[in-house]
Amino acid sequence: MRLFIDTGSVAEVEEIARWGVLAGATTNPSLLAKEDGDPADIIRRICELVDGPVSAEVVAKDAKGMVAEGRALRTLHEHVCVKVPFSAEGLAATRELTDDGHPVNMTLVFSPNQALLTAEAGATYVSCFMGRLDDISVDSTQVVSEIVDVLRQSDTETEVLAASIRHPLHVVTAAALGCEVATLPGKVLKQMLEHPLTTSGIAQFEKDWESRPEFGEWLAGLVATTNAPA
Ligand code: G3P
């Protein structure tokens, strides 16, 4: 499962992109509204930092307006993927934009029916929100499982993107259910790093290595000779 970062923070993308694990990013009006600076610069900078699609969302309510905004956002950078909120107008806009060759991420999808319509409109990604479903006591695992199943049964290229990820278990669930992509806040990506046995293992290796100072000298010498200018 490919991992995207879900943020409007350039600093957060700069910090995490160097891990080499990001395949894309997603923004939305709420995430961008938290940031200082020009949205165009933020979106462009995130596109430069991640070597993959970066979702930028339209805010118009009618298909004509969504298409116009989508085309405009696509001029910012070749990595821009147009994010369209789910609605009948959104479906019409998705059909027109994807027919013109623009990638579309249909967002705010919460049911298999919405996902089926999204796929038939030709969307590149369908973003189903796990956290927001759980917030209203709807089992997100069940909904995402149904969405993956119904899209697998239909010959669609639309990929399932698990969004509104709140904790690392959502990531494992999305991967286990067969989602092609998950978009994660930086906080969750950092939580995924953690395991007490990894931390204690590194500390023990360090302690044991330092108990033999001659080993450190040997390795330093090897590094020096290996990296000496030719
Ligand atoms: O960016 C879309 C989505 O991941 C945001 O979800 O619930 O964290 O606002 P949420």
PDB file of C-alpha atoms and ligand atoms in Angstrom:
ATOM      1  CA  MET A   1       0.000   0.000   0.000  1.00  0.00           C
ATOM      2  CA  ARG A   2       1.430   3.377  -1.017  1.00  0.00           C
ATOM      3  CA  LEU A   3       1.677   6.055   1.667  1.00  0.00           C
ATOM      4  CA  PHE A   4       0.730   9.695   1.139  1.00  0.00           C
ATOM      5  CA  ILE A   5       1.079  12.474   3.722  1.00  0.00           C
ATOM      6  CA  ASP A   6      -2.113  14.354   4.602  1.00  0.00           C
ATOM      7  CA  THR A   7      -1.081  17.917   5.434  1.00  0.00           C
ATOM      8  CA  GLY A   8      -0.791  21.538   4.326  1.00  0.00           C
ATOM      9  CA  SER A   9       2.465  21.968   6.240  1.00  0.00           C
ATOM     10  CA  VAL A  10       5.550  22.293   3.999  1.00  0.00           C
ATOM     11  CA  ALA A  11       7.774  21.875   7.069  1.00  0.00           C
ATOM     12  CA  GLU A  12       6.115  18.552   7.907  1.00  0.00           C
ATOM     13  CA  VAL A  13       6.565  17.317   4.327  1.00  0.00           C
ATOM     14  CA  GLU A  14      10.213  18.443   4.303  1.00  0.00           C
ATOM     15  CA  GLU A  15      10.810  16.527   7.555  1.00  0.00           C
ATOM     16  CA  ILE A  16       9.114  13.286   6.460  1.00  0.00           C
ATOM     17  CA  ALA A  17       9.859  13.255   2.703  1.00  0.00           C
ATOM     18  CA  ARG A  18      13.512  12.535   3.429  1.00  0.00           C
ATOM     19  CA  TRP A  19      12.520   9.175   4.958  1.00  0.00           C
ATOM     20  CA  GLY A  20      11.980   8.006   1.380  1.00  0.00           C
ATOM     21  CA  VAL A  21       8.554   6.442   2.110  1.00  0.00           C
ATOM     22  CA  LEU A  22       6.152   8.991   0.656  1.00  0.00           C
ATOM     23  CA  ALA A  23       4.491   8.297  -2.716  1.00  0.00           C
ATOM     24  CA  GLY A  24       2.330  11.437  -2.672  1.00  0.00           C
ATOM     25  CA  ALA A  25       0.428  13.945  -0.567  1.00  0.00           C
ATOM     26  CA  THR A  26      -3.090  15.239   0.033  1.00  0.00           C
ATOM     27  CA  THR A  27      -4.245  18.658   1.075  1.00  0.00           C
ATOM     28  CA  ASN A  28      -7.735  20.027   1.707  1.00  0.00           C
ATOM     29  CA  PRO A  29      -9.172  23.505   2.407  1.00  0.00           C
ATOM     30  CA  SER A  30      -9.087  22.902   6.198  1.00  0.00           C
ATOM     31  CA  LEU A  31      -5.447  21.804   6.185  1.00  0.00           C
ATOM     32  CA  LEU A  32      -4.383  24.722   3.964  1.00  0.00           C
ATOM     33  CA  ALA A  33      -6.378  27.190   6.078  1.00  0.00           C
ATOM     34  CA  LYS A  34      -4.131  26.298   9.047  1.00  0.00           C
ATOM     35  CA  GLU A  35      -1.012  27.434   7.201  1.00  0.00           C
ATOM     36  CA  ASP A  36       0.468  30.882   6.634  1.00  0.00           C
ATOM     37  CA  GLY A  37       1.530  31.755   3.117  1.00  0.00           C
ATOM     38  CA  ASP A  38       0.128  31.554  -0.408  1.00  0.00           C
ATOM     39  CA  PRO A  39      -1.712  28.290  -1.176  1.00  0.00           C
ATOM     40  CA  ALA A  40      -0.127  28.208  -4.647  1.00  0.00           C
ATOM     41  CA  ASP A  41       3.392  28.318  -3.155  1.00  0.00           C
ATOM     42  CA  ILE A  42       2.481  25.683  -0.547  1.00  0.00           C
ATOM     43  CA  ILE A  43       1.024  23.286  -3.125  1.00  0.00           C
ATOM     44  CA  ARG A  44       3.938  23.821  -5.531  1.00  0.00           C
ATOM     45  CA  ARG A  45       6.515  23.271  -2.764  1.00  0.00           C
ATOM     46  CA  ILE A  46       4.813  20.054  -1.605  1.00  0.00           C
ATOM     47  CA  CYS A  47       4.785  18.886  -5.256  1.00  0.00           C
ATOM     48  CA  GLU A  48       8.553  19.479  -5.453  1.00  0.00           C
ATOM     49  CA  LEU A  49       9.125  17.549  -2.201  1.00  0.00           C
ATOM     50  CA  VAL A  50       7.118  14.401  -2.963  1.00  0.00           C
ATOM     51  CA  ASP A  51       7.691  12.449  -6.164  1.00  0.00           C
ATOM     52  CA  GLY A  52       4.029  11.647  -6.752  1.00  0.00           C
ATOM     53  CA  PRO A  53       0.458  13.009  -6.914  1.00  0.00           C
ATOM     54  CA  VAL A  54      -0.466  15.909  -4.639  1.00  0.00           C
ATOM     55  CA  SER A  55      -4.206  16.443  -4.190  1.00  0.00           C
ATOM     56  CA  ALA A  56      -5.459  20.048  -4.250  1.00  0.00           C
ATOM     57  CA  GLU A  57      -9.169  20.528  -3.677  1.00  0.00           C
ATOM     58  CA  VAL A  58     -11.738  22.531  -5.631  1.00  0.00           C
ATOM     59  CA  VAL A  59     -14.323  24.538  -3.656  1.00  0.00           C
ATOM     60  CA  ALA A  60     -16.886  25.456  -6.338  1.00  0.00           C
ATOM     61  CA  LYS A  61     -20.308  23.842  -5.927  1.00  0.00           C
ATOM     62  CA  ASP A  62     -21.202  23.458  -9.643  1.00  0.00           C
ATOM     63  CA  ALA A  63     -19.500  21.192 -12.199  1.00  0.00           C
ATOM     64  CA  LYS A  64     -18.551  24.122 -14.480  1.00  0.00           C
ATOM     65  CA  GLY A  65     -16.853  25.915 -11.591  1.00  0.00           C
ATOM     66  CA  MET A  66     -15.147  22.727 -10.353  1.00  0.00           C
ATOM     67  CA  VAL A  67     -13.743  22.005 -13.836  1.00  0.00           C
ATOM     68  CA  ALA A  68     -12.458  25.580 -14.163  1.00  0.00           C
ATOM     69  CA  GLU A  69     -10.800  25.413 -10.721  1.00  0.00           C
ATOM     70  CA  GLY A  70      -9.454  21.933 -11.460  1.00  0.00           C
ATOM     71  CA  ARG A  71      -7.810  23.077 -14.680  1.00  0.00           C
ATOM     72  CA  ALA A  72      -6.383  26.097 -12.868  1.00  0.00           C
ATOM     73  CA  LEU A  73      -4.914  23.975 -10.046  1.00  0.00           C
ATOM     74  CA  ARG A  74      -3.327  21.658 -12.616  1.00  0.00           C
ATOM     75  CA  THR A  75      -1.308  24.600 -13.965  1.00  0.00           C
ATOM     76  CA  LEU A  76       0.530  24.846 -10.610  1.00  0.00           C
ATOM     77  CA  HIS A  77       2.585  21.670 -11.085  1.00  0.00           C
ATOM     78  CA  GLU A  78       2.455  18.393 -13.071  1.00  0.00           C
ATOM     79  CA  HIS A  79       2.053  16.447  -9.791  1.00  0.00           C
ATOM     80  CA  VAL A  80      -1.232  18.180  -8.917  1.00  0.00           C
ATOM     81  CA  CYS A  81      -4.203  15.817  -8.664  1.00  0.00           C
ATOM     82  CA  VAL A  82      -7.590  17.557  -8.593  1.00  0.00           C
ATOM     83  CA  LYS A  83      -9.528  16.756  -5.416  1.00  0.00           C
ATOM     84  CA  VAL A  84     -13.317  16.900  -5.895  1.00  0.00           C
ATOM     85  CA  PRO A  85     -15.867  16.580  -3.046  1.00  0.00           C
ATOM     86  CA  PHE A  86     -18.484  13.901  -3.722  1.00  0.00           C
ATOM     87  CA  SER A  87     -21.775  15.136  -5.224  1.00  0.00           C
ATOM     88  CA  ALA A  88     -23.716  14.850  -8.498  1.00  0.00           C
ATOM     89  CA  GLU A  89     -21.929  18.003  -9.701  1.00  0.00           C
ATOM     90  CA  GLY A  90     -18.675  16.464  -8.503  1.00  0.00           C
ATOM     91  CA  LEU A  91     -19.318  13.346 -10.587  1.00  0.00           C
ATOM     92  CA  ALA A  92     -19.985  15.455 -13.691  1.00  0.00           C
ATOM     93  CA  ALA A  93     -16.814  17.467 -13.085  1.00  0.00           C
ATOM     94  CA  THR A  94     -14.817  14.271 -12.534  1.00  0.00           C
ATOM     95  CA  ARG A  95     -15.994  12.810 -15.820  1.00  0.00           C
ATOM     96  CA  GLU A  96     -15.031  15.979 -17.733  1.00  0.00           C
ATOM     97  CA  LEU A  97     -11.661  16.434 -15.998  1.00  0.00           C
ATOM     98  CA  THR A  98     -10.599  12.792 -16.376  1.00  0.00           C
ATOM     99  CA  ASP A  99     -11.749  12.769 -20.022  1.00  0.00           C
ATOM    100  CA  ASP A 100      -9.359  15.724 -20.462  1.00  0.00           C
ATOM    101  CA  GLY A 101      -6.575  13.635 -18.907  1.00  0.00           C
ATOM    102  CA  HIS A 102      -6.540  15.286 -15.472  1.00  0.00           C
ATOM    103  CA  PRO A 103      -6.186  12.919 -12.463  1.00  0.00           C
ATOM    104  CA  VAL A 104      -9.029  13.257  -9.946  1.00  0.00           C
ATOM    105  CA  ASN A 105      -9.236  12.256  -6.287  1.00  0.00           C
ATOM    106  CA  MET A 106     -12.930  12.120  -5.301  1.00  0.00           C
ATOM    107  CA  THR A 107     -13.132  12.977  -1.612  1.00  0.00           C
ATOM    108  CA  LEU A 108     -15.680  12.831   1.226  1.00  0.00           C
ATOM    109  CA  VAL A 109     -16.852   9.351   0.179  1.00  0.00           C
ATOM    110  CA  PHE A 110     -18.487   7.357   2.964  1.00  0.00           C
ATOM    111  CA  SER A 111     -20.371   4.488   1.284  1.00  0.00           C
ATOM    112  CA  PRO A 112     -19.903   1.724  -1.311  1.00  0.00           C
ATOM    113  CA  ASN A 113     -22.625   3.318  -3.450  1.00  0.00           C
ATOM    114  CA  GLN A 114     -20.770   6.634  -3.538  1.00  0.00           C
ATOM    115  CA  ALA A 115     -17.579   4.723  -4.363  1.00  0.00           C
ATOM    116  CA  LEU A 116     -19.240   2.872  -7.262  1.00  0.00           C
ATOM    117  CA  LEU A 117     -20.524   6.147  -8.740  1.00  0.00           C
ATOM    118  CA  THR A 118     -17.049   7.682  -8.266  1.00  0.00           C
ATOM    119  CA  ALA A 119     -15.415   4.819 -10.157  1.00  0.00           C
ATOM    120  CA  GLU A 120     -17.959   5.023 -12.984  1.00  0.00           C
ATOM    121  CA  ALA A 121     -17.218   8.766 -13.294  1.00  0.00           C
ATOM    122  CA  GLY A 122     -13.600   7.780 -14.005  1.00  0.00           C
ATOM    123  CA  ALA A 123     -11.916   9.048 -10.834  1.00  0.00           C
ATOM    124  CA  THR A 124      -8.266   8.076 -10.290  1.00  0.00           C
ATOM    125  CA  TYR A 125      -8.735   7.739  -6.517  1.00  0.00           C
ATOM    126  CA  VAL A 126     -11.736   7.402  -4.207  1.00  0.00           C
ATOM    127  CA  SER A 127     -11.018   8.801  -0.725  1.00  0.00           C
ATOM    128  CA  CYS A 128     -13.017   7.057   1.972  1.00  0.00           C
ATOM    129  CA  PHE A 129     -12.796   8.657   5.409  1.00  0.00           C
ATOM    130  CA  MET A 130     -12.186   6.166   8.227  1.00  0.00           C
ATOM    131  CA  GLY A 131     -11.857   8.514  11.210  1.00  0.00           C
ATOM    132  CA  ARG A 132     -15.002  10.501  10.432  1.00  0.00           C
ATOM    133  CA  LEU A 133     -17.014   7.279  10.128  1.00  0.00           C
ATOM    134  CA  ASP A 134     -15.701   6.058  13.470  1.00  0.00           C
ATOM    135  CA  ASP A 135     -16.580   9.486  14.912  1.00  0.00           C
ATOM    136  CA  ILE A 136     -20.278   8.754  14.274  1.00  0.00           C
ATOM    137  CA  SER A 137     -20.018   5.145  15.448  1.00  0.00           C
ATOM    138  CA  VAL A 138     -20.060   3.700  11.950  1.00  0.00           C
ATOM    139  CA  ASP A 139     -17.528   0.860  11.646  1.00  0.00           C
ATOM    140  CA  SER A 140     -15.019   2.247   9.130  1.00  0.00           C
ATOM    141  CA  THR A 141     -13.437  -1.182   8.668  1.00  0.00           C
ATOM    142  CA  GLN A 142     -16.758  -2.566   7.436  1.00  0.00           C
ATOM    143  CA  VAL A 143     -17.347   0.356   5.068  1.00  0.00           C
ATOM    144  CA  VAL A 144     -13.820   0.321   3.615  1.00  0.00           C
ATOM    145  CA  SER A 145     -14.012  -3.446   3.226  1.00  0.00           C
ATOM    146  CA  GLU A 146     -17.262  -3.117   1.232  1.00  0.00           C
ATOM    147  CA  ILE A 147     -15.777  -0.313  -0.892  1.00  0.00           C
ATOM    148  CA  VAL A 148     -12.702  -2.388  -1.760  1.00  0.00           C
ATOM    149  CA  ASP A 149     -14.898  -5.412  -2.530  1.00  0.00           C
ATOM    150  CA  VAL A 150     -17.354  -3.628  -4.824  1.00  0.00           C
ATOM    151  CA  LEU A 151     -14.584  -1.889  -6.751  1.00  0.00           C
ATOM    152  CA  ARG A 152     -12.673  -5.161  -7.100  1.00  0.00           C
ATOM    153  CA  GLN A 153     -15.832  -6.726  -8.586  1.00  0.00           C
ATOM    154  CA  SER A 154     -16.119  -3.898 -11.147  1.00  0.00           C
ATOM    155  CA  ASP A 155     -13.427  -3.559 -13.850  1.00  0.00           C
ATOM    156  CA  THR A 156     -12.372  -0.128 -12.662  1.00  0.00           C
ATOM    157  CA  GLU A 157      -8.919   1.408 -12.360  1.00  0.00           C
ATOM    158  CA  THR A 158     -10.080   3.661  -9.566  1.00  0.00           C
ATOM    159  CA  GLU A 159      -7.832   3.119  -6.554  1.00  0.00           C
ATOM    160  CA  VAL A 160      -9.111   3.069  -2.958  1.00  0.00           C
ATOM    161  CA  LEU A 161      -7.444   5.775  -0.873  1.00  0.00           C
ATOM    162  CA  ALA A 162      -7.999   5.445   2.864  1.00  0.00           C
ATOM    163  CA  ALA A 163      -8.237   8.932   4.395  1.00  0.00           C
ATOM    164  CA  SER A 164      -9.097  10.593   7.719  1.00  0.00           C
ATOM    165  CA  ILE A 165      -6.540   8.273   9.334  1.00  0.00           C
ATOM    166  CA  ARG A 166      -6.401   8.838  13.097  1.00  0.00           C
ATOM    167  CA  HIS A 167      -3.951   6.212  14.364  1.00  0.00           C
ATOM    168  CA  PRO A 168      -1.510   3.503  13.143  1.00  0.00           C
ATOM    169  CA  LEU A 169      -4.133   0.746  13.442  1.00  0.00           C
ATOM    170  CA  HIS A 170      -6.184   2.486  10.732  1.00  0.00           C
ATOM    171  CA  VAL A 171      -3.125   2.116   8.468  1.00  0.00           C
ATOM    172  CA  VAL A 172      -2.777  -1.611   9.137  1.00  0.00           C
ATOM    173  CA  THR A 173      -6.507  -2.101   8.589  1.00  0.00           C
ATOM    174  CA  ALA A 174      -6.467  -0.190   5.293  1.00  0.00           C
ATOM    175  CA  ALA A 175      -3.504  -2.229   4.042  1.00  0.00           C
ATOM    176  CA  ALA A 176      -5.038  -5.520   5.175  1.00  0.00           C
ATOM    177  CA  LEU A 177      -8.300  -4.658   3.405  1.00  0.00           C
ATOM    178  CA  GLY A 178      -6.444  -4.063   0.157  1.00  0.00           C
ATOM    179  CA  CYS A 179      -6.533  -0.267  -0.143  1.00  0.00           C
ATOM    180  CA  GLU A 180      -3.995   0.845  -2.749  1.00  0.00           C
ATOM    181  CA  VAL A 181      -3.177   4.060  -0.883  1.00  0.00           C
ATOM    182  CA  ALA A 182      -3.508   5.579   2.589  1.00  0.00           C
ATOM    183  CA  THR A 183      -3.007   9.273   3.363  1.00  0.00           C
ATOM    184  CA  LEU A 184      -1.694   9.934   6.841  1.00  0.00           C
ATOM    185  CA  PRO A 185      -1.123  12.959   9.061  1.00  0.00           C
ATOM    186  CA  GLY A 186       2.549  13.417   9.977  1.00  0.00           C
ATOM    187  CA  LYS A 187       1.684  12.509  13.570  1.00  0.00           C
ATOM    188  CA  VAL A 188       0.511   9.040  12.525  1.00  0.00           C
ATOM    189  CA  LEU A 189       3.552   8.488  10.281  1.00  0.00           C
ATOM    190  CA  LYS A 190       5.751   9.230  13.302  1.00  0.00           C
ATOM    191  CA  GLN A 191       3.704   6.898  15.541  1.00  0.00           C
ATOM    192  CA  MET A 192       4.260   4.112  12.986  1.00  0.00           C
ATOM    193  CA  LEU A 193       8.000   4.355  13.662  1.00  0.00           C
ATOM    194  CA  GLU A 194       7.680   3.473  17.312  1.00  0.00           C
ATOM    195  CA  HIS A 195       8.189   0.071  18.952  1.00  0.00           C
ATOM    196  CA  PRO A 196       9.674  -0.371  22.426  1.00  0.00           C
ATOM    197  CA  LEU A 197      11.711  -3.395  21.352  1.00  0.00           C
ATOM    198  CA  THR A 198      13.308  -1.416  18.526  1.00  0.00           C
ATOM    199  CA  THR A 199      14.235   1.360  20.954  1.00  0.00           C
ATOM    200  CA  SER A 200      15.573  -1.044  23.601  1.00  0.00           C
ATOM    201  CA  GLY A 201      17.376  -3.114  20.933  1.00  0.00           C
ATOM    202  CA  ILE A 202      19.219  -0.066  19.564  1.00  0.00           C
ATOM    203  CA  ALA A 203      20.183   0.989  23.099  1.00  0.00           C
ATOM    204  CA  GLN A 204      21.537  -2.502  23.902  1.00  0.00           C
ATOM    205  CA  PHE A 205      23.561  -2.672  20.654  1.00  0.00           C
ATOM    206  CA  GLU A 206      24.986   0.781  21.410  1.00  0.00           C
ATOM    207  CA  LYS A 207      25.878  -0.190  24.981  1.00  0.00           C
ATOM    208  CA  ASP A 208      27.545  -3.452  23.888  1.00  0.00           C
ATOM    209  CA  TRP A 209      29.457  -1.752  21.089  1.00  0.00           C
ATOM    210  CA  GLU A 210      30.704   0.976  23.373  1.00  0.00           C
ATOM    211  CA  SER A 211      31.907  -1.715  25.805  1.00  0.00           C
ATOM    212  CA  ARG A 212      34.600  -2.444  23.169  1.00  0.00           C
ATOM    213  CA  PRO A 213      36.148   0.951  22.344  1.00  0.00           C
ATOM    214  CA  GLU A 214      38.656  -0.678  19.983  1.00  0.00           C
ATOM    215  CA  PHE A 215      35.735  -1.619  17.743  1.00  0.00           C
ATOM    216  CA  GLY A 216      34.802   2.049  17.372  1.00  0.00           C
ATOM    217  CA  GLU A 217      38.356   2.929  16.386  1.00  0.00           C
ATOM    218  CA  TRP A 218      38.415   0.091  13.895  1.00  0.00           C
ATOM    219  CA  LEU A 219      35.128   1.202  12.257  1.00  0.00           C
ATOM    220  CA  ALA A 220      36.197   4.848  12.187  1.00  0.00           C
ATOM    221  CA  GLY A 221      39.360   3.770  10.409  1.00  0.00           C
ATOM    222  CA  LEU A 222      37.436   1.664   7.925  1.00  0.00           C
ATOM    223  CA  VAL A 223      35.052   4.556   7.202  1.00  0.00           C
ATOM    224  CA  ALA A 224      37.974   6.957   6.768  1.00  0.00           C
ATOM    225  CA  THR A 225      39.817   4.714   4.319  1.00  0.00           C
ATOM    226  CA  THR A 226      36.636   3.744   2.467  1.00  0.00           C
ATOM    227  CA  ASN A 227      35.492   7.333   2.031  1.00  0.00           C
ATOM    228  CA  ALA A 228      38.927   8.857   1.423  1.00  0.00           C
ATOM    229  CA  PRO A 229      38.985  11.077  -1.711  1.00  0.00           C
ATOM    230  CA  ALA A 230      40.402   9.059  -4.644  1.00  0.00           C
TER     231      ALA A 230
HETATM  232  O1  G3P B   1      -7.542  15.124   3.719  1.00  0.00           O
HETATM  233  C1  G3P B   1      -8.646  14.356   3.841  1.00  0.00           C
HETATM  234  C2  G3P B   1      -8.835  13.695   5.150  1.00  0.00           C
HETATM  235  O2  G3P B   1      -7.800  12.822   5.358  1.00  0.00           O
HETATM  236  C3  G3P B   1      -9.014  14.612   6.334  1.00  0.00           C
HETATM  237  O3  G3P B   1      -9.588  13.850   7.332  1.00  0.00           O
HETATM  238  O4  G3P B   1     -10.923  13.650   9.372  1.00  0.00           O
HETATM  239  O5  G3P B   1      -8.480  14.118   9.526  1.00  0.00           O
HETATM  240  O6  G3P B   1     -10.036  15.874   8.693  1.00  0.00           O
HETATM  241  P1  G3P B   1      -9.760  14.418   8.830  1.00  0.00           P
END
